[in-house]
Short mmCIF file of C-alpha atoms in Angstrom, two decimals:
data_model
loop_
_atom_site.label_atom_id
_atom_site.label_comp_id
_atom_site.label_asym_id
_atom_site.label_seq_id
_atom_site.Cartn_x
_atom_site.Cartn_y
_atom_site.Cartn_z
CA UNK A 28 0.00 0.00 0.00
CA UNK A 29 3.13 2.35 1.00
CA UNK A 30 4.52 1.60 -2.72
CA UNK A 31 0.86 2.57 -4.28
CA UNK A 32 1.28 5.98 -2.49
CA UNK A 33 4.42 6.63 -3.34
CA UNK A 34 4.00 5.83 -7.18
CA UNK A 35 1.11 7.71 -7.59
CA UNK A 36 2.48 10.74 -5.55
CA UNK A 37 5.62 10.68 -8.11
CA UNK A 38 3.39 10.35 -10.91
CA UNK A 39 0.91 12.90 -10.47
CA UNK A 40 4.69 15.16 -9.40
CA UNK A 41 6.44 14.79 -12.80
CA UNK A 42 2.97 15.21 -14.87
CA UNK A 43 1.97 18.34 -13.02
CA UNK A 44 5.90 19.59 -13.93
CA UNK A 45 5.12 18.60 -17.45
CA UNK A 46 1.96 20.34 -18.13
CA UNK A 47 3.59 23.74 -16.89
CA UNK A 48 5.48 24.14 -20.25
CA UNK A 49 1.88 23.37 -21.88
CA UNK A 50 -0.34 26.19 -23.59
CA UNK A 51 -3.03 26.61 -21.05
CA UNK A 52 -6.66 26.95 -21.94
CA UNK A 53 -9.41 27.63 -19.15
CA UNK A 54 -12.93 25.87 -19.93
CA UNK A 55 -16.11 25.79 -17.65
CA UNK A 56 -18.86 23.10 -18.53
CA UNK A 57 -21.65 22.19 -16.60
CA UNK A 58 -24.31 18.98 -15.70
CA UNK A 59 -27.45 18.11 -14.24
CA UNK A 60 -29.34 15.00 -14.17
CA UNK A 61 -31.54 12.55 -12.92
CA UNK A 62 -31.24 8.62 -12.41
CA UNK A 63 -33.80 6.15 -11.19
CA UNK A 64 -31.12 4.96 -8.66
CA UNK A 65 -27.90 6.30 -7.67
CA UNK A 66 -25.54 3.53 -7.85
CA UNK A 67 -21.81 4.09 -6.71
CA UNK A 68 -19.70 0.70 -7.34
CA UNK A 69 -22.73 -1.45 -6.68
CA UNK A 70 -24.23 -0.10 -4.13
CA UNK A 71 -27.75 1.70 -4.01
CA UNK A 72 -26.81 5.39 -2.55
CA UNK A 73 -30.74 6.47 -2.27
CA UNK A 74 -31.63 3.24 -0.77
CA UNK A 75 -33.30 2.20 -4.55
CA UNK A 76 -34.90 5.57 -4.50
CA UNK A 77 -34.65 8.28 -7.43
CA UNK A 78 -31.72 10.60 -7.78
CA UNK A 79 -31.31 14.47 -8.67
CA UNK A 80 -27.86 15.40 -9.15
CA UNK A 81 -25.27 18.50 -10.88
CA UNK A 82 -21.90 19.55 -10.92
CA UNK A 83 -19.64 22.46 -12.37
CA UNK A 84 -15.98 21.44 -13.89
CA UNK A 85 -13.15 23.89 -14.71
CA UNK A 86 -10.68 22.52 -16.79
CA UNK A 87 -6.98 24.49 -17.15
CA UNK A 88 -4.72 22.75 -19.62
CA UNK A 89 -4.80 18.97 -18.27
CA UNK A 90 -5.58 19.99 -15.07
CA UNK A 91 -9.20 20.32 -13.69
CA UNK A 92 -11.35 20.44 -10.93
CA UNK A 93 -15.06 20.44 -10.05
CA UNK A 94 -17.50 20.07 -7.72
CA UNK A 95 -20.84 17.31 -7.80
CA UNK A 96 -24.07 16.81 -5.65
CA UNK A 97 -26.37 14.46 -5.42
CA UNK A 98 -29.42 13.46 -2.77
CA UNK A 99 -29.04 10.60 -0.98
CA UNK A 100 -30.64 8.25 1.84
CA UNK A 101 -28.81 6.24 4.17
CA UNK A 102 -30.76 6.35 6.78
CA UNK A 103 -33.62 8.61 8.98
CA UNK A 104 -31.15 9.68 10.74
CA UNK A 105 -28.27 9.55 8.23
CA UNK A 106 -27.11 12.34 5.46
CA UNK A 107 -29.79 13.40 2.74
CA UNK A 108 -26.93 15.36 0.58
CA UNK A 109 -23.77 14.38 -0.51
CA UNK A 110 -21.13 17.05 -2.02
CA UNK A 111 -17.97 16.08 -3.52
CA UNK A 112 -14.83 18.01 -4.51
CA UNK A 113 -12.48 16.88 -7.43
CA UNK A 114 -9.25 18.17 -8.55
CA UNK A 115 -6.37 16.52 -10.87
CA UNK A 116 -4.62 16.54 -14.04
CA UNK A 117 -5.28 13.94 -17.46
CA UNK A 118 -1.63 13.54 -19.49
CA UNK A 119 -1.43 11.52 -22.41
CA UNK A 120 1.49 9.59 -23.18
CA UNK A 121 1.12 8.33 -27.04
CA UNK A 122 -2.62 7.32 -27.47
CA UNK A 123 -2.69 6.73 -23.72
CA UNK A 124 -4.64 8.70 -21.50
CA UNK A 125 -3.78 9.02 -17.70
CA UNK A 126 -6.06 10.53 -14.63
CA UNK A 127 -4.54 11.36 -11.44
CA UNK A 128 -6.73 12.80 -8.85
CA UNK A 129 -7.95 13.57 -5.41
CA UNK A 130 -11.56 13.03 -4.90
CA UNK A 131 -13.33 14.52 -1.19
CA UNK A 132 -16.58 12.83 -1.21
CA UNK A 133 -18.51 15.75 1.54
CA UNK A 134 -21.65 14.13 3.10
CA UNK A 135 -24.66 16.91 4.81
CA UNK A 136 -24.14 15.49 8.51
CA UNK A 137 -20.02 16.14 8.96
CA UNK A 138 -18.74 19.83 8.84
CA UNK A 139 -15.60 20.94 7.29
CA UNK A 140 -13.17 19.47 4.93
CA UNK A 141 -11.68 16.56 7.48
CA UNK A 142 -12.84 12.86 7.50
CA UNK A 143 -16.06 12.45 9.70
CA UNK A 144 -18.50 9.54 10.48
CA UNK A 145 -18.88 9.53 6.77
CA UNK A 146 -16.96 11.88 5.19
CA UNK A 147 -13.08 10.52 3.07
CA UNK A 148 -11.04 11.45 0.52
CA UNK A 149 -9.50 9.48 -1.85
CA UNK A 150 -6.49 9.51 -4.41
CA UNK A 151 -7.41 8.39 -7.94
CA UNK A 152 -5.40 6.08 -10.70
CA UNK A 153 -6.39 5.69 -13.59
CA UNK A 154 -5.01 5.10 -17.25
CA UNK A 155 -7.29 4.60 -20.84
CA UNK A 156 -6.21 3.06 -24.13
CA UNK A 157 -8.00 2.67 -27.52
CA UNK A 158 -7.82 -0.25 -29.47
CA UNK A 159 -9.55 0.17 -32.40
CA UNK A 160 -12.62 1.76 -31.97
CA UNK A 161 -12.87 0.32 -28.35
CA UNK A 162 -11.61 1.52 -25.48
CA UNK A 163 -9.93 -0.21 -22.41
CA UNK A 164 -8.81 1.20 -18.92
CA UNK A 165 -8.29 0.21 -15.18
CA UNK A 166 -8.44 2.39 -12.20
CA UNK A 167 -7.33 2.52 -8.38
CA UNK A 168 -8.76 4.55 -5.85
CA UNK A 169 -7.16 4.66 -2.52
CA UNK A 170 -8.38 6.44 0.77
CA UNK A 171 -6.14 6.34 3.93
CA UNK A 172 -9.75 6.45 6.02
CA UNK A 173 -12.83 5.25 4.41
CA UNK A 174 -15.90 6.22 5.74
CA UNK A 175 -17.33 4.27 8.80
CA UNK A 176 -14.85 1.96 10.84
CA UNK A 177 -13.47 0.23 7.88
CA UNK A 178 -9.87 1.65 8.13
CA UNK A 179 -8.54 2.11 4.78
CA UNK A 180 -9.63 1.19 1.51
CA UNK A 181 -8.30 0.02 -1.56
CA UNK A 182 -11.13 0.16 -4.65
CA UNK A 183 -10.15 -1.22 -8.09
CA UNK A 184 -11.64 -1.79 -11.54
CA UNK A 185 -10.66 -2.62 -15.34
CA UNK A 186 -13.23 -1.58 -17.97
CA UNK A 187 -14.26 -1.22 -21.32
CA UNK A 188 -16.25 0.83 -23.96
CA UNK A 189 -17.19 0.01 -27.60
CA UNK A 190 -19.68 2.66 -29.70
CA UNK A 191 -22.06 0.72 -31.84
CA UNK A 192 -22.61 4.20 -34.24
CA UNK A 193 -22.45 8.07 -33.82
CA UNK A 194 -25.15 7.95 -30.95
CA UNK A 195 -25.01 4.53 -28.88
CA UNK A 196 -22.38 2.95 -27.30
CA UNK A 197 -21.72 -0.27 -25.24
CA UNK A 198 -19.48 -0.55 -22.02
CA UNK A 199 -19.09 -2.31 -18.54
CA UNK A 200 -16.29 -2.60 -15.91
CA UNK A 201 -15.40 -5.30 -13.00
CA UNK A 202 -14.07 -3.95 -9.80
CA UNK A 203 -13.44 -4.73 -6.24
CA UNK A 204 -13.79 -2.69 -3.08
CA UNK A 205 -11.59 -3.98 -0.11
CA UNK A 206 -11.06 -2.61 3.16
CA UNK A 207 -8.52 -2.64 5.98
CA UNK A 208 -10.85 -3.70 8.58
CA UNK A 209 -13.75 -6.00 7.21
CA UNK A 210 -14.36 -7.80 4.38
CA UNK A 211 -14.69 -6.35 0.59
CA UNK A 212 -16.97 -7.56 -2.05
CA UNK A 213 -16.94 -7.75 -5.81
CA UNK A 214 -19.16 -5.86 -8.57
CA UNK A 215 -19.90 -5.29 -11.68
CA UNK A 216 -21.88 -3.52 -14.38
CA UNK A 217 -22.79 -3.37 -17.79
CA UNK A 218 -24.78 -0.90 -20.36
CA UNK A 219 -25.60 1.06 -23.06
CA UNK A 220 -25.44 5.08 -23.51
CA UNK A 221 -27.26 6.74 -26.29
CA UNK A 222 -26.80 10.99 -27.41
CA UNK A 223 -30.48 12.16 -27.78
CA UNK A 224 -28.23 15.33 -28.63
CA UNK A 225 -25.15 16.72 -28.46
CA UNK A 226 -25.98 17.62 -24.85
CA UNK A 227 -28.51 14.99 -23.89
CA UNK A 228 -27.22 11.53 -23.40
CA UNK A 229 -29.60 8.55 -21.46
CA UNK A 230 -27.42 5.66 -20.22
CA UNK A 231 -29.44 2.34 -18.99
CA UNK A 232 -26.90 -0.11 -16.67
CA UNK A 233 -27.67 -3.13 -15.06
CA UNK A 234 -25.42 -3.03 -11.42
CA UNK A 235 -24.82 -5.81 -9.31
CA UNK A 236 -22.04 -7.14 -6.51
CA UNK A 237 -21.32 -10.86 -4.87
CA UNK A 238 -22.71 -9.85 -1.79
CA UNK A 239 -26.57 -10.05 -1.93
CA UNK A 240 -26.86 -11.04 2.06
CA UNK A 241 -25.51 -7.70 3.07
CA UNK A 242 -28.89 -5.97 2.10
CA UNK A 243 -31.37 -5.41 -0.63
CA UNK A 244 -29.16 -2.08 -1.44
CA UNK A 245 -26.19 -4.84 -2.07
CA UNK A 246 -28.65 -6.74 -5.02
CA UNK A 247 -29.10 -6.67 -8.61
CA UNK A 248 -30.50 -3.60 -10.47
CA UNK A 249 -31.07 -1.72 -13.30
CA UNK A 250 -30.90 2.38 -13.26
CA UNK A 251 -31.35 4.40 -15.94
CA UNK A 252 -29.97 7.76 -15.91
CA UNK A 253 -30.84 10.93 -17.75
CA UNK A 254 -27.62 13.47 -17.79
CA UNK A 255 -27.80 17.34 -19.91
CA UNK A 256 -24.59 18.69 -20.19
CA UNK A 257 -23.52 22.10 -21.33
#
């Protein structure tokens, strides 16, 4: 785990020198959505409800950064909104596309920008390459304190994307979510996006992990997701 921190923290080091000597170009886009179900790696974040979510990103060369938010339902008693904060940099090497990143996933019941009863922050991985006119990748996320009493947490995936035509396009990924204190579990997910328009897209996933005993937010679904941006 010490060698995973230490790569990525010399990666995302010599990249960040890199882009300096880059011409820099500042861009602003925005999105806003909705989703039968917010699913994050598996797992039902609205306990199978609907979700309402947006975000701004600011992109600076191949740096960027952003903010999201979405509802979501844990609990009576638990957070109803969850805020994140993003910021990183996306080199290519060749035809290969890199994305190193710190993500702070911000949840309505902690305060401030420090790890709470739910609150973490993780440091993002992740590399893309075409072949042909599909596309593979693999990704790590790592967070030194995950939320709950879980320790740390180690979250990894490989996936895939293939576009039938202009508008629709195929993909799915296989991942793993472990932690230092209790045991992981496996998912897995596969769909189709299709551009209404340039700005409109509709993506319809079925989601599921290896650990249906650990709730009905754990099971099998299908979400379909609705996302404008602009």
């Amino acid at each position: 785990m010490k060698f995973f921190k230490l790569a990525l923290a010399a990666a995302t080091a010599s990249v960040a020198l890199g882009g300096a000597a880059m011409a820099q170009e500042v861009s602003l886009s925005y999105n806003v959505g909705i989703a039968s179900d917010y699913v994050f790696r598996g797992v039902s974040q609205t306990n199978e409800d609907p979700q309402v979510f947006g975000g701004v990103d600011l992109g600076y060369g191949i740096g960027y950064a952003g903010v999201w938010a979405s509802n979501v339902d844990f609990g009576a008693d638990d957070p109803s909104v969850e805020i994140d904060f993003y910021a990183g940099v996306k080199p290519t090497v060749g035809t290969t596309s890199f994305d190193f990143a710190v993500l702070y996933y911000g949840y309505s019941k902690d305060k401030g920008l420090t790890p709470g009863k739910y609150s973490y922050t993780e440091l993002k991985a992740a590399v893309v390459q075409p072949i042909g006119k599909a596309t593979v990748g693999g990704a790590l996320y790592y967070s030194p304190k995950y939320t709950g009493d879980v320790g740390s947490s180690l979250y990894y995936e490989v996936n895939a994307s293939y576009p039938l035509n202009d508008k629709l396009s195929l993909s799915g990924a296989l991942g793993k979510q472990d932690y230092e204190d209790t045991d992981g579990y496996a998912t897995w997910n596969v769909g189709a996006t299709y551009a209404i328009t340039g700005n409109l897209g509709l993506d319809l996933r079925y989601w599921d992990t290896a650990e249906h005993g650990w709730g009905d937010i754990y099971k099998s679904r299908v979400a379909a997701t609705l996302k404008a941006t602009f």
